[in-house]
């Protein structure tokens, strides 16, 4: 699945704003206001010229008729208003039919009052220039506060006593080039006078998602006072999704300066996915509440809270719209939108989420995971995510936390950590595009874990106990993860402190004959454990592996095939460290990761443990890991 442009939340924001703008356009005072000129001129060229001068745009009329009286009756056919010079379409507005009854005395006050207004067959094209200024911001001769035959700002908005419209289409082209479509089948606006609340109802569709709007706003006289926030309350209902807003706006025609409470309730994410440009069905419920604010290019939902599937969350969502890099509005030269999410979950189960988005379908292999995702360059994202417990597949990760940044198609993982084995496993790293592939640089730290708990997670027991610490680095480059592993390099180090080991295990490794007759075991103190591995071209060389206990010194070495998923490991005990009854025969552990076998083998490759006999960590370990190794007693 690939969703072009920005996220579903951003498009929901636009749904809120541009439905309102579309309804204003449907009101089309810009067209009906021409009737004010008909009171003093009866020639079509005069009307067109005066209207064009007032707008700073070319205005043409197919036909109009005026019936003199109070109210003044106007009929217009085939009205056209030109787009801004930089616009993508020659026409900003095309109207098939208009009929209006205007209050003549109101013309003397500089405010148009429509006792009745009917519109049909309307098409409106909305878009912004590189500075974020909409094409609905007209130039022209009339200024704010005058007789606005087309409202250039809220101060010129007319009074609509009885308005109805049908068959309207409003499109909004984002600066990223995405086309959002609002179909208006039926619209009604009513108010008894300019001092009473205004009601608005509309039915239609947003990006082919059926929706119905029910709104109540403050009176027209407040709308025309630019110093006052304009109160608006509305609900937008779809097939599966309901959106409600209760707040104010400083520029209602632009949804600018919005402040208020927003709620979104979705039975499934189907509607939101379709609004976002995807036809994928996602059977997940969502509840989202918060305080919405918009200032220019910046949108935010603060004090957000809600529930996704069964997971409760709280946090903050922010969006900064991308702006053009150059002087022209070129969809191919737009900076990506920048989204910031900070969400805190209680328990988060990713399995139903991944399944709902189709991640569980097919035979996806980890090795086939691409290290380059071209679609990621279409958006910038900062994500801070935390959960008391996160579940993915069969794993449960307590105290999970993620802090990362996606920008320009590159990923910076600042911190990813969770509780593991009584300690903490933490990651940081980067994934950068390189040619047709990517470069993954990853660091990992295991901090103060309990060896026995890690062993249980891997299917073992508590034969070795103690405080386990580890560190690893890995660098991969290629088209896929598997390709990167074949040429990958890195290193890893594990140490143990304050531990002990099952005596029976030591005797098994040393082939101590007493293990054949013992009925009771016991544990012996471990002085140190050190295991180091270097990786080159996907092959890990495990050496040294050294464990020093009161019963024996165990040495080991081996090879790990990360691509073929095989292990070849040899363990042996130092003759001088074991008892008289120990045979000190090497133990060979080998085979695929999921089917290892272990058996004594006197012919095992002794070269694998040569470095372990020398004691110190290999010189080709990175500085940080080498310093960590030197602090372990096994390397002294």
Coordinates of C-alpha atoms in Angstrom, one line a residue:
X1 CA 0.0 0.0 0.0
X2 CA 1.2 3.5 -0.8
X3 CA -0.5 6.6 0.2
X4 CA 0.7 9.7 -1.7
X5 CA 0.9 13.1 -0.1
X6 CA 0.3 13.2 3.6
X7 CA -1.4 11.4 6.4
X8 CA -5.2 10.7 6.9
X9 CA -5.2 13.1 9.8
X10 CA -3.9 16.0 7.7
X11 CA -6.7 15.2 5.1
X12 CA -9.3 15.2 7.8
X13 CA -8.1 18.7 8.8
X14 CA -8.6 19.7 5.2
X15 CA -12.0 18.1 5.2
X16 CA -13.0 20.3 8.1
X17 CA -11.6 23.5 6.5
X18 CA -12.4 23.1 2.8
X19 CA -15.9 21.8 3.3
X20 CA -16.5 25.2 5.0
X21 CA -14.7 27.0 2.2
X22 CA -16.7 25.0 -0.4
X23 CA -19.9 26.0 1.2
X24 CA -18.9 29.6 1.2
X25 CA -18.1 29.3 -2.5
X26 CA -21.5 27.6 -3.0
X27 CA -23.0 30.7 -1.4
X28 CA -21.2 32.4 -4.2
X29 CA -21.8 35.9 -3.1
X30 CA -19.1 36.5 -5.6
X31 CA -21.7 35.8 -8.3
X32 CA -24.9 37.0 -6.8
X33 CA -23.3 40.2 -5.6
X34 CA -23.1 41.4 -9.2
X35 CA -26.8 42.2 -8.7
X36 CA -25.8 45.3 -6.8
X37 CA -24.5 46.8 -10.0
X38 CA -27.7 46.0 -11.8
X39 CA -29.4 48.6 -9.8
X40 CA -27.6 51.4 -11.7
X41 CA -26.6 49.7 -15.0
X42 CA -28.6 47.6 -17.4
X43 CA -25.9 46.7 -19.9
X44 CA -24.1 43.4 -19.7
X45 CA -20.6 44.9 -20.7
X46 CA -20.9 47.4 -17.9
X47 CA -21.7 44.7 -15.3
X48 CA -18.8 42.5 -16.5
X49 CA -16.4 45.5 -16.5
X50 CA -17.3 46.7 -13.0
X51 CA -17.2 43.2 -11.6
X52 CA -13.8 42.5 -13.2
X53 CA -12.4 45.7 -11.8
X54 CA -13.7 44.9 -8.3
X55 CA -12.1 41.5 -8.3
X56 CA -9.0 42.1 -10.3
X57 CA -10.1 39.1 -12.3
X58 CA -12.0 38.7 -15.6
X59 CA -15.7 38.1 -15.1
X60 CA -18.0 37.0 -17.8
X61 CA -21.8 36.4 -17.9
X62 CA -23.7 34.3 -20.3
X63 CA -27.1 35.9 -19.5
X64 CA -28.8 37.9 -16.8
X65 CA -32.2 39.4 -16.0
X66 CA -33.2 42.0 -13.5
X67 CA -36.7 42.6 -12.1
X68 CA -36.8 46.0 -10.4
X69 CA -38.4 46.4 -7.0
X70 CA -37.6 45.7 -3.4
X71 CA -36.4 43.1 -3.1
X72 CA -34.5 43.2 -6.3
X73 CA -34.8 40.0 -8.4
X74 CA -31.8 38.8 -10.3
X75 CA -31.4 35.8 -12.7
X76 CA -27.9 34.8 -14.0
X77 CA -26.7 32.0 -16.3
X78 CA -23.2 30.8 -17.1
X79 CA -21.1 33.0 -14.8
X80 CA -17.3 32.7 -15.0
X81 CA -14.6 34.2 -12.8
X82 CA -11.0 33.8 -13.9
X83 CA -8.4 32.1 -11.7
X84 CA -5.3 33.7 -10.4
X85 CA -2.6 34.1 -13.1
X86 CA -0.5 31.3 -11.4
X87 CA -3.5 28.9 -11.1
X88 CA -3.7 25.5 -12.6
X89 CA -7.1 26.1 -14.3
X90 CA -8.1 29.2 -16.3
X91 CA -11.4 29.4 -14.3
X92 CA -11.7 29.6 -10.6
X93 CA -15.5 29.6 -10.6
X94 CA -18.1 28.5 -13.1
X95 CA -21.8 28.8 -12.2
X96 CA -24.6 27.4 -14.3
X97 CA -27.6 29.1 -12.7
X98 CA -28.3 31.7 -10.0
X99 CA -31.5 33.4 -8.8
X100 CA -31.6 35.9 -6.0
X101 CA -33.8 38.4 -4.1
X102 CA -31.7 41.3 -2.7
X103 CA -32.7 43.8 0.0
X104 CA -32.3 47.2 -1.7
X105 CA -32.0 49.4 1.5
X106 CA -29.2 47.2 2.7
X107 CA -27.2 48.3 -0.3
X108 CA -27.0 51.7 1.3
X109 CA -25.2 50.3 4.4
X110 CA -22.5 48.6 2.4
X111 CA -23.6 45.1 3.3
X112 CA -25.4 42.8 0.8
X113 CA -28.5 41.0 2.2
X114 CA -30.0 38.1 0.3
X115 CA -33.6 37.4 1.3
X116 CA -33.4 34.4 -1.0
X117 CA -30.5 32.9 -3.0
X118 CA -30.5 29.8 -5.2
X119 CA -27.5 28.2 -7.0
X120 CA -27.0 25.2 -9.2
X121 CA -24.3 23.6 -11.2
X122 CA -21.3 25.2 -9.5
X123 CA -17.6 24.3 -10.0
X124 CA -15.0 25.9 -7.8
X125 CA -11.2 25.4 -8.1
X126 CA -9.2 26.3 -4.9
X127 CA -5.4 26.3 -4.6
X128 CA -2.5 28.2 -3.0
X129 CA 0.5 30.0 -4.3
X130 CA 4.1 29.4 -3.0
X131 CA 3.5 31.8 -0.1
X132 CA 0.4 30.0 1.0
X133 CA -2.0 32.6 -0.3
X134 CA -5.2 31.2 -1.7
X135 CA -6.6 32.0 -5.2
X136 CA -9.8 33.1 -3.4
X137 CA -7.9 36.1 -2.1
X138 CA -8.9 38.7 -4.8
X139 CA -7.2 41.9 -5.7
X140 CA -9.4 44.5 -7.3
X141 CA -10.6 48.0 -6.6
X142 CA -12.9 47.6 -3.6
X143 CA -11.3 47.5 -0.1
X144 CA -12.3 45.9 3.1
X145 CA -15.5 47.3 4.6
X146 CA -16.9 48.5 1.3
X147 CA -19.7 47.1 -0.8
X148 CA -18.0 43.8 -1.6
X149 CA -19.6 42.3 -4.6
X150 CA -17.3 39.4 -3.9
X151 CA -16.1 38.9 -0.3
X152 CA -12.4 39.3 -0.1
X153 CA -12.4 38.9 3.7
X154 CA -14.9 38.1 6.4
X155 CA -15.6 41.8 6.8
X156 CA -17.4 41.8 3.4
X157 CA -19.5 38.7 3.9
X158 CA -23.2 39.2 3.2
X159 CA -26.3 38.2 5.1
X160 CA -27.9 35.0 3.8
X161 CA -31.5 34.7 5.1
X162 CA -32.5 31.8 2.9
X163 CA -29.9 30.0 0.7
X164 CA -30.1 26.7 -1.1
X165 CA -27.7 25.1 -3.6
X166 CA -27.4 21.9 -5.5
X167 CA -24.9 20.1 -7.8
X168 CA -21.7 21.7 -6.7
X169 CA -18.1 20.5 -7.0
X170 CA -15.2 22.1 -5.1
X171 CA -11.7 20.9 -5.6
X172 CA -8.7 21.9 -3.6
X173 CA -5.2 21.4 -4.9
X174 CA -2.6 21.1 -2.1
X175 CA 0.9 22.6 -2.6
X176 CA 2.1 19.0 -2.9
X177 CA -0.1 18.6 -6.0
X178 CA -2.7 16.3 -4.5
X179 CA -6.3 17.0 -5.6
X180 CA -9.0 16.9 -2.9
X181 CA -12.6 16.8 -4.1
X182 CA -15.7 18.0 -2.3
X183 CA -19.0 17.1 -4.0
X184 CA -22.0 19.1 -2.7
X185 CA -25.3 17.6 -3.6
X186 CA -27.6 19.7 -1.5
X187 CA -26.7 22.8 0.7
X188 CA -29.0 24.9 2.9
X189 CA -28.1 28.0 4.9
X190 CA -30.7 29.9 7.0
X191 CA -30.9 32.7 9.6
X192 CA -33.8 35.0 10.5
X193 CA -31.6 38.0 10.5
X194 CA -27.9 39.1 10.8
X195 CA -28.0 39.0 14.6
X196 CA -29.2 35.4 15.1
X197 CA -27.2 32.2 14.9
X198 CA -26.8 30.7 11.4
X199 CA -27.7 27.1 10.6
X200 CA -26.0 25.2 7.7
X201 CA -26.7 21.7 6.4
X202 CA -25.1 19.9 3.4
X203 CA -24.9 16.5 1.9
X204 CA -22.3 15.3 -0.6
X205 CA -18.9 13.5 -0.6
X206 CA -15.3 14.2 0.2
X207 CA -12.9 12.3 -2.1
X208 CA -15.9 10.0 -2.9
X209 CA -16.6 9.4 0.8
X210 CA -20.3 10.2 1.4
X211 CA -20.7 12.8 4.1
X212 CA -23.3 15.1 5.7
X213 CA -22.5 18.4 7.4
X214 CA -24.6 20.0 10.1
X215 CA -23.3 23.3 11.4
X216 CA -24.3 26.3 13.6
X217 CA -22.3 29.5 13.6
X218 CA -22.4 32.8 15.3
X219 CA -24.4 35.6 13.6
X220 CA -23.3 37.4 10.5
X221 CA -22.5 40.7 12.3
X222 CA -19.8 38.9 14.3
X223 CA -18.5 37.2 11.1
X224 CA -18.0 40.7 9.7
X225 CA -16.0 41.9 12.7
X226 CA -12.4 40.8 11.9
X227 CA -11.2 41.5 15.5
X228 CA -13.5 38.9 17.0
X229 CA -13.0 35.1 16.8
X230 CA -15.9 33.6 14.9
X231 CA -17.7 30.8 16.7
X232 CA -18.5 27.6 14.8
X233 CA -19.9 24.3 15.8
X234 CA -20.3 21.5 13.3
X235 CA -20.5 17.7 12.8
X236 CA -19.4 15.9 9.7
X237 CA -20.9 12.4 9.4
X238 CA -19.7 9.7 7.0
X239 CA -20.5 6.1 6.5
X240 CA -18.2 4.9 9.3
X241 CA -16.7 8.2 10.6
X242 CA -18.1 11.2 12.6
X243 CA -16.1 14.4 13.1
X244 CA -17.1 17.2 15.4
X245 CA -15.6 20.6 16.0
X246 CA -16.6 23.2 18.5
X247 CA -14.5 26.4 18.6
X248 CA -13.6 29.6 16.8
X249 CA -11.7 30.8 13.7
X250 CA -10.2 34.2 12.9
X251 CA -10.6 33.7 9.1
X252 CA -13.5 31.4 8.6
X253 CA -13.2 31.5 4.8
X254 CA -9.7 30.0 5.2
X255 CA -10.2 27.9 8.4
X256 CA -7.3 30.2 9.6
X257 CA -6.7 30.8 13.3
X258 CA -8.8 27.9 14.3
X259 CA -9.1 27.0 18.0
X260 CA -11.4 24.4 19.4
X261 CA -12.3 20.9 20.5
X262 CA -12.1 18.3 17.8
X263 CA -13.5 14.7 18.1
X264 CA -13.2 11.9 15.6
X265 CA -15.1 8.6 16.0
X266 CA -14.5 5.9 13.4
X267 CA -16.1 2.4 13.4
X268 CA -13.5 1.4 10.9
X269 CA -10.6 3.3 9.2
X270 CA -12.1 2.6 5.7
X271 CA -13.4 6.2 5.2
X272 CA -10.1 7.7 6.4
X273 CA -8.1 5.5 4.2
X274 CA -10.2 6.5 1.2
X275 CA -9.8 10.1 2.0
X276 CA -6.1 9.5 2.2
X277 CA -6.1 8.1 -1.3
X278 CA -6.2 4.4 -0.6
X279 CA -8.9 1.9 -1.3
X280 CA -7.6 -0.6 1.3
X281 CA -10.2 -1.8 3.9
X282 CA -8.9 -1.5 7.5
X283 CA -11.3 -2.9 10.0
X284 CA -10.1 -1.0 13.1
X285 CA -12.1 1.4 15.3
X286 CA -10.6 4.8 16.3
X287 CA -11.5 7.4 18.8
X288 CA -9.6 10.7 18.8
X289 CA -10.2 13.8 20.9
X290 CA -8.1 16.9 21.4
X291 CA -7.7 20.7 21.0
X292 CA -7.3 21.7 17.4
X293 CA -5.3 24.8 16.4
X294 CA -4.2 26.1 13.0
X295 CA -1.8 29.0 12.4
X296 CA -0.8 29.4 8.8
X297 CA 1.0 26.2 7.7
X298 CA 1.0 24.8 11.1
X299 CA -1.7 22.5 12.5
X300 CA -1.7 20.9 15.9
X301 CA -3.9 18.6 18.0
X302 CA -2.8 19.1 21.6
X303 CA -4.0 17.2 24.7
X304 CA -4.9 14.4 22.3
X305 CA -6.4 11.2 23.7
X306 CA -8.2 8.3 22.3
X307 CA -8.3 4.6 21.5
X308 CA -7.1 2.7 18.5
X309 CA -8.6 -0.8 18.5
X310 CA -8.3 -1.6 22.2
X311 CA -5.2 0.5 22.9
X312 CA -5.7 3.8 24.8
X313 CA -3.3 6.6 24.1
X314 CA -2.6 10.2 24.9
X315 CA -0.2 12.8 23.4
X316 CA 0.1 15.4 20.7
X317 CA -0.1 15.5 16.9
X318 CA 1.4 18.3 14.7
X319 CA 1.6 19.1 11.0
X320 CA 3.6 21.7 9.1
X321 CA 2.6 21.9 5.5
X322 CA 5.4 21.7 3.0
X323 CA 6.3 24.9 1.0
X324 CA 7.8 25.3 -2.5
X325 CA 11.5 25.4 -2.7
X326 CA 11.5 27.9 -5.6
X327 CA 9.5 30.9 -6.8
X328 CA 7.0 28.9 -8.7
X329 CA 4.2 26.6 -7.6
X330 CA 5.6 23.3 -8.9
X331 CA 4.2 20.1 -7.4
X332 CA 7.5 18.4 -8.1
X333 CA 9.4 21.0 -6.1
X334 CA 7.5 21.1 -2.9
X335 CA 9.1 20.4 0.5
X336 CA 7.4 17.4 2.1
X337 CA 4.9 17.9 4.9
X338 CA 6.3 17.6 8.3
X339 CA 4.4 15.5 10.9
X340 CA 5.3 15.1 14.5
X341 CA 3.6 12.5 16.7
X342 CA 4.2 12.1 20.4
X343 CA 1.9 9.2 21.7
X344 CA 1.9 7.4 25.0
X345 CA 0.1 4.0 25.1
X346 CA -0.8 1.7 28.0
X347 CA -0.8 -1.7 26.3
X348 CA -0.3 -1.7 22.6
X349 CA -0.8 -4.9 20.6
X350 CA 0.5 -4.5 17.1
X351 CA -0.7 -7.9 15.8
X352 CA -4.3 -6.9 15.1
X353 CA -3.1 -3.6 13.7
X354 CA -0.6 -5.2 11.3
X355 CA -3.1 -7.8 10.3
X356 CA -5.7 -5.1 9.6
X357 CA -3.3 -3.4 7.3
X358 CA -2.5 -6.6 5.5
X359 CA 1.0 -7.1 7.0
X360 CA 0.2 -10.7 7.8
X361 CA -0.7 -11.6 4.3
X362 CA 1.7 -13.4 1.9
X363 CA 5.1 -15.0 2.6
X364 CA 7.1 -12.0 3.5
X365 CA 10.7 -12.8 4.5
X366 CA 12.9 -10.6 6.6
X367 CA 15.8 -11.0 4.2
X368 CA 13.6 -9.5 1.4
X369 CA 13.0 -6.3 3.4
X370 CA 14.2 -3.4 1.1
X371 CA 16.8 -1.0 2.6
X372 CA 15.5 1.7 0.4
X373 CA 11.9 3.0 0.3
X374 CA 11.4 5.7 -2.3
X375 CA 8.0 6.5 -1.0
X376 CA 9.4 7.6 2.3
X377 CA 10.8 10.8 0.8
X378 CA 7.2 12.1 0.3
X379 CA 6.9 12.9 4.0
X380 CA 8.9 14.0 7.0
X381 CA 8.0 12.4 10.3
X382 CA 9.1 12.7 13.9
X383 CA 7.8 9.9 16.1
X384 CA 8.0 9.6 19.9
X385 CA 6.2 6.5 21.0
X386 CA 6.0 4.8 24.4
X387 CA 4.0 1.9 25.8
X388 CA 3.8 0.1 29.1
X389 CA 3.9 -3.0 27.1
X390 CA 4.1 -3.6 23.4
X391 CA 3.2 -6.9 21.8
X392 CA 4.4 -8.0 18.3
X393 CA 4.2 -11.6 17.1
X394 CA 4.7 -13.7 20.2
X395 CA 7.0 -11.1 21.9
X396 CA 5.9 -8.9 24.7
X397 CA 8.2 -5.9 25.2
X398 CA 7.7 -4.0 28.6
X399 CA 8.5 -0.4 29.0
X400 CA 8.8 0.2 25.2
X401 CA 10.0 3.6 24.0
X402 CA 10.8 4.8 20.5
X403 CA 12.3 8.2 19.3
X404 CA 13.0 8.5 15.6
X405 CA 13.0 10.9 12.7
X406 CA 12.2 10.3 9.0
X407 CA 13.4 13.0 6.7
X408 CA 14.3 13.1 3.0
X409 CA 13.8 9.3 2.8
X410 CA 16.4 8.7 5.5
X411 CA 15.7 7.4 9.0
X412 CA 17.5 8.4 12.2
X413 CA 16.7 6.1 15.1
X414 CA 17.6 8.2 18.1
X415 CA 16.5 5.7 20.7
X416 CA 14.6 2.4 20.7
X417 CA 14.5 0.5 24.0
X418 CA 12.5 -1.9 26.0
X419 CA 12.9 -4.1 29.1
X420 CA 14.5 -7.5 28.5
X421 CA 15.6 -10.2 30.9
X422 CA 15.5 -7.9 33.9
X423 CA 17.6 -5.3 32.1
X424 CA 17.2 -3.0 29.1
X425 CA 17.9 -3.6 25.4
X426 CA 18.5 -0.3 23.5
X427 CA 19.2 0.6 19.9
X428 CA 20.2 3.6 17.9
X429 CA 21.2 4.0 14.3
X430 CA 20.5 5.4 10.8
X431 CA 19.1 4.1 7.5
X432 CA 20.2 6.2 4.6
X433 CA 19.5 5.9 0.9
X434 CA 22.5 5.1 -1.3
X435 CA 22.0 4.6 -5.1
X436 CA 19.5 1.8 -5.6
X437 CA 19.8 0.6 -2.0
X438 CA 20.4 1.8 1.4
X439 CA 23.0 1.8 4.2
X440 CA 22.0 0.6 7.7
X441 CA 24.2 1.5 10.6
X442 CA 22.9 0.0 13.9
X443 CA 24.2 0.0 17.5
X444 CA 22.7 -2.1 20.3
X445 CA 23.3 -2.2 24.1
X446 CA 22.2 -4.8 26.6
X447 CA 22.3 -3.3 30.0
X448 CA 22.3 -5.2 33.3
X449 CA 20.2 -8.1 32.2
X450 CA 20.0 -11.4 34.0
X451 CA 21.6 -14.3 32.1
X452 CA 19.1 -16.9 33.2
X453 CA 16.2 -14.8 32.0
X454 CA 17.8 -14.2 28.6
X455 CA 18.5 -18.0 28.4
X456 CA 14.8 -18.8 29.1
X457 CA 13.8 -16.4 26.3
X458 CA 16.1 -18.3 23.9
X459 CA 14.6 -21.7 25.1
X460 CA 17.3 -22.5 27.6
X461 CA 17.4 -22.8 31.4
X462 CA 19.3 -21.2 34.3
X463 CA 22.5 -23.1 34.0
X464 CA 24.4 -19.8 34.0
X465 CA 23.3 -16.9 36.2
X466 CA 24.6 -13.4 36.7
X467 CA 24.5 -9.8 35.4
X468 CA 24.8 -9.8 31.6
X469 CA 25.9 -6.8 29.6
X470 CA 26.5 -6.5 25.9
X471 CA 27.2 -4.2 23.0
X472 CA 27.0 -4.6 19.2
X473 CA 27.5 -2.6 16.0
X474 CA 26.4 -3.6 12.5
X475 CA 26.7 -1.9 9.1
X476 CA 24.8 -3.2 6.1
X477 CA 24.7 -1.9 2.6
X478 CA 22.6 -3.2 -0.3
X479 CA 19.2 -3.3 -1.9
X480 CA 17.7 -5.7 0.7
X481 CA 18.4 -6.8 4.2
X482 CA 19.7 -10.1 3.0
X483 CA 21.9 -8.4 0.4
X484 CA 23.3 -6.2 3.1
X485 CA 24.0 -9.1 5.4
X486 CA 26.1 -10.8 2.7
X487 CA 28.4 -7.8 2.7
X488 CA 27.8 -6.6 6.2
X489 CA 30.4 -5.9 8.9
X490 CA 30.2 -5.3 12.6
X491 CA 31.1 -6.6 16.0
X492 CA 29.5 -7.7 19.3
X493 CA 30.6 -8.3 22.9
X494 CA 28.9 -9.9 25.8
X495 CA 30.2 -10.0 29.4
X496 CA 29.0 -11.5 32.7
X497 CA 29.6 -10.4 36.2
X498 CA 28.7 -11.6 39.7
X499 CA 27.4 -14.9 38.4
X500 CA 27.5 -18.7 38.9
X501 CA 27.2 -21.8 36.8
X502 CA 25.6 -25.2 37.3
X503 CA 28.4 -27.6 38.3
X504 CA 26.8 -30.3 36.1
X505 CA 27.2 -28.1 33.0
X506 CA 30.9 -27.5 33.7
X507 CA 31.5 -31.2 34.1
X508 CA 29.6 -32.0 30.9
X509 CA 31.8 -29.5 29.0
X510 CA 35.0 -30.9 30.5
X511 CA 33.8 -34.5 30.0
X512 CA 34.3 -35.1 33.8
X513 CA 33.7 -38.8 34.5
X514 CA 32.1 -37.9 37.9
X515 CA 29.1 -36.5 36.1
X516 CA 28.2 -40.1 35.3
X517 CA 27.8 -41.0 39.0
X518 CA 26.6 -37.8 40.6
X519 CA 23.1 -37.7 42.1
X520 CA 23.4 -34.1 43.4
X521 CA 24.5 -31.1 41.6
X522 CA 25.3 -27.6 42.9
X523 CA 26.6 -24.4 41.6
X524 CA 30.1 -22.8 41.3
X525 CA 31.1 -19.2 41.2
X526 CA 31.9 -17.6 37.9
X527 CA 34.7 -15.1 38.0
X528 CA 34.1 -13.7 34.5
X529 CA 32.7 -14.4 31.1
X530 CA 33.7 -12.7 27.9
X531 CA 32.4 -13.4 24.4
X532 CA 33.4 -11.4 21.4
X533 CA 32.4 -11.6 17.7
X534 CA 33.5 -9.7 14.6
X535 CA 31.5 -9.8 11.4
X536 CA 32.8 -9.5 7.9
X537 CA 30.8 -10.3 4.7
X538 CA 28.0 -11.8 6.7
X539 CA 30.3 -14.3 8.6
X540 CA 30.7 -13.7 12.3
X541 CA 34.0 -15.0 13.9
X542 CA 33.3 -15.8 17.6
X543 CA 36.6 -15.5 19.4
X544 CA 37.4 -15.3 22.1
X545 CA 34.7 -17.0 24.2
X546 CA 36.2 -17.4 27.8
X547 CA 34.5 -18.4 31.0
X548 CA 36.4 -18.6 34.3
X549 CA 34.8 -20.4 37.2
X550 CA 36.0 -22.1 40.4
X551 CA 35.6 -25.5 38.7
X552 CA 37.1 -24.9 35.3
X553 CA 38.2 -22.4 32.6
X554 CA 36.1 -22.8 29.5
X555 CA 37.4 -21.6 26.1
X556 CA 35.5 -21.4 22.9
X557 CA 35.5 -20.1 19.4
X558 CA 33.4 -20.5 16.2
X559 CA 31.8 -19.1 13.1
X560 CA 28.2 -17.7 12.7
X561 CA 26.8 -17.5 9.2
X562 CA 24.2 -14.7 9.5
X563 CA 22.9 -15.3 6.0
X564 CA 22.8 -19.1 6.0
X565 CA 21.7 -19.1 9.7
X566 CA 24.3 -21.6 10.8
X567 CA 26.5 -22.0 13.8
X568 CA 29.9 -23.8 14.2
X569 CA 31.1 -23.6 17.8
X570 CA 33.9 -25.4 19.7
X571 CA 34.1 -25.4 23.5
X572 CA 36.9 -26.9 25.6
X573 CA 38.3 -26.7 29.1
X574 CA 41.8 -25.8 30.1
X575 CA 43.6 -29.0 31.4
X576 CA 45.1 -27.2 34.4
X577 CA 41.8 -25.8 35.5
X578 CA 39.8 -29.0 35.8
X579 CA 39.8 -32.1 38.1
X580 CA 41.8 -35.3 37.7
X581 CA 38.6 -37.0 36.3
X582 CA 38.1 -34.5 33.5
X583 CA 38.9 -35.7 30.0
X584 CA 38.9 -32.2 28.5
X585 CA 37.5 -33.4 25.2
X586 CA 36.3 -30.5 22.9
X587 CA 32.6 -30.1 22.5
X588 CA 31.4 -29.2 19.1
X589 CA 28.0 -27.4 18.6
X590 CA 27.0 -27.0 15.0
X591 CA 24.0 -26.9 12.6
X592 CA 21.3 -24.5 11.6
X593 CA 20.0 -22.1 14.2
X594 CA 16.7 -24.0 14.7
X595 CA 18.3 -27.5 14.8
X596 CA 21.7 -27.4 16.7
X597 CA 23.5 -30.5 17.7
X598 CA 26.2 -30.9 20.4
X599 CA 28.7 -33.8 20.9
X600 CA 32.2 -34.4 22.0
X601 CA 34.7 -34.4 19.1
X602 CA 38.4 -34.8 19.7
X603 CA 39.0 -33.8 16.1
X604 CA 37.2 -30.4 16.4
X605 CA 38.8 -27.4 14.8
X606 CA 41.2 -26.2 17.5
X607 CA 42.0 -23.0 15.5
X608 CA 38.6 -21.7 16.5
X609 CA 39.6 -21.4 20.1
X610 CA 43.2 -20.2 19.6
X611 CA 42.4 -16.6 20.3
X612 CA 40.5 -17.6 23.4
X613 CA 43.6 -19.2 24.8
X614 CA 45.5 -15.9 24.5
X615 CA 43.0 -14.0 26.7
X616 CA 42.7 -10.4 25.4
X617 CA 39.9 -9.3 23.1
X618 CA 40.8 -9.1 19.3
X619 CA 42.4 -5.9 18.1
X620 CA 39.8 -5.4 15.3
X621 CA 37.0 -4.7 17.8
X622 CA 35.7 -1.1 17.7
X623 CA 37.2 1.1 20.3
X624 CA 34.1 1.2 22.5
X625 CA 33.8 -2.6 22.5
X626 CA 37.5 -3.1 23.1
X627 CA 37.4 -0.8 26.1
X628 CA 34.4 -2.7 27.4
X629 CA 36.3 -6.0 27.0
X630 CA 39.4 -4.7 28.8
X631 CA 37.3 -3.9 31.8
X632 CA 36.3 -7.6 32.1
X633 CA 38.5 -9.9 34.3
X634 CA 38.7 -12.5 31.5
X635 CA 40.8 -10.1 29.4
X636 CA 43.3 -9.2 32.0

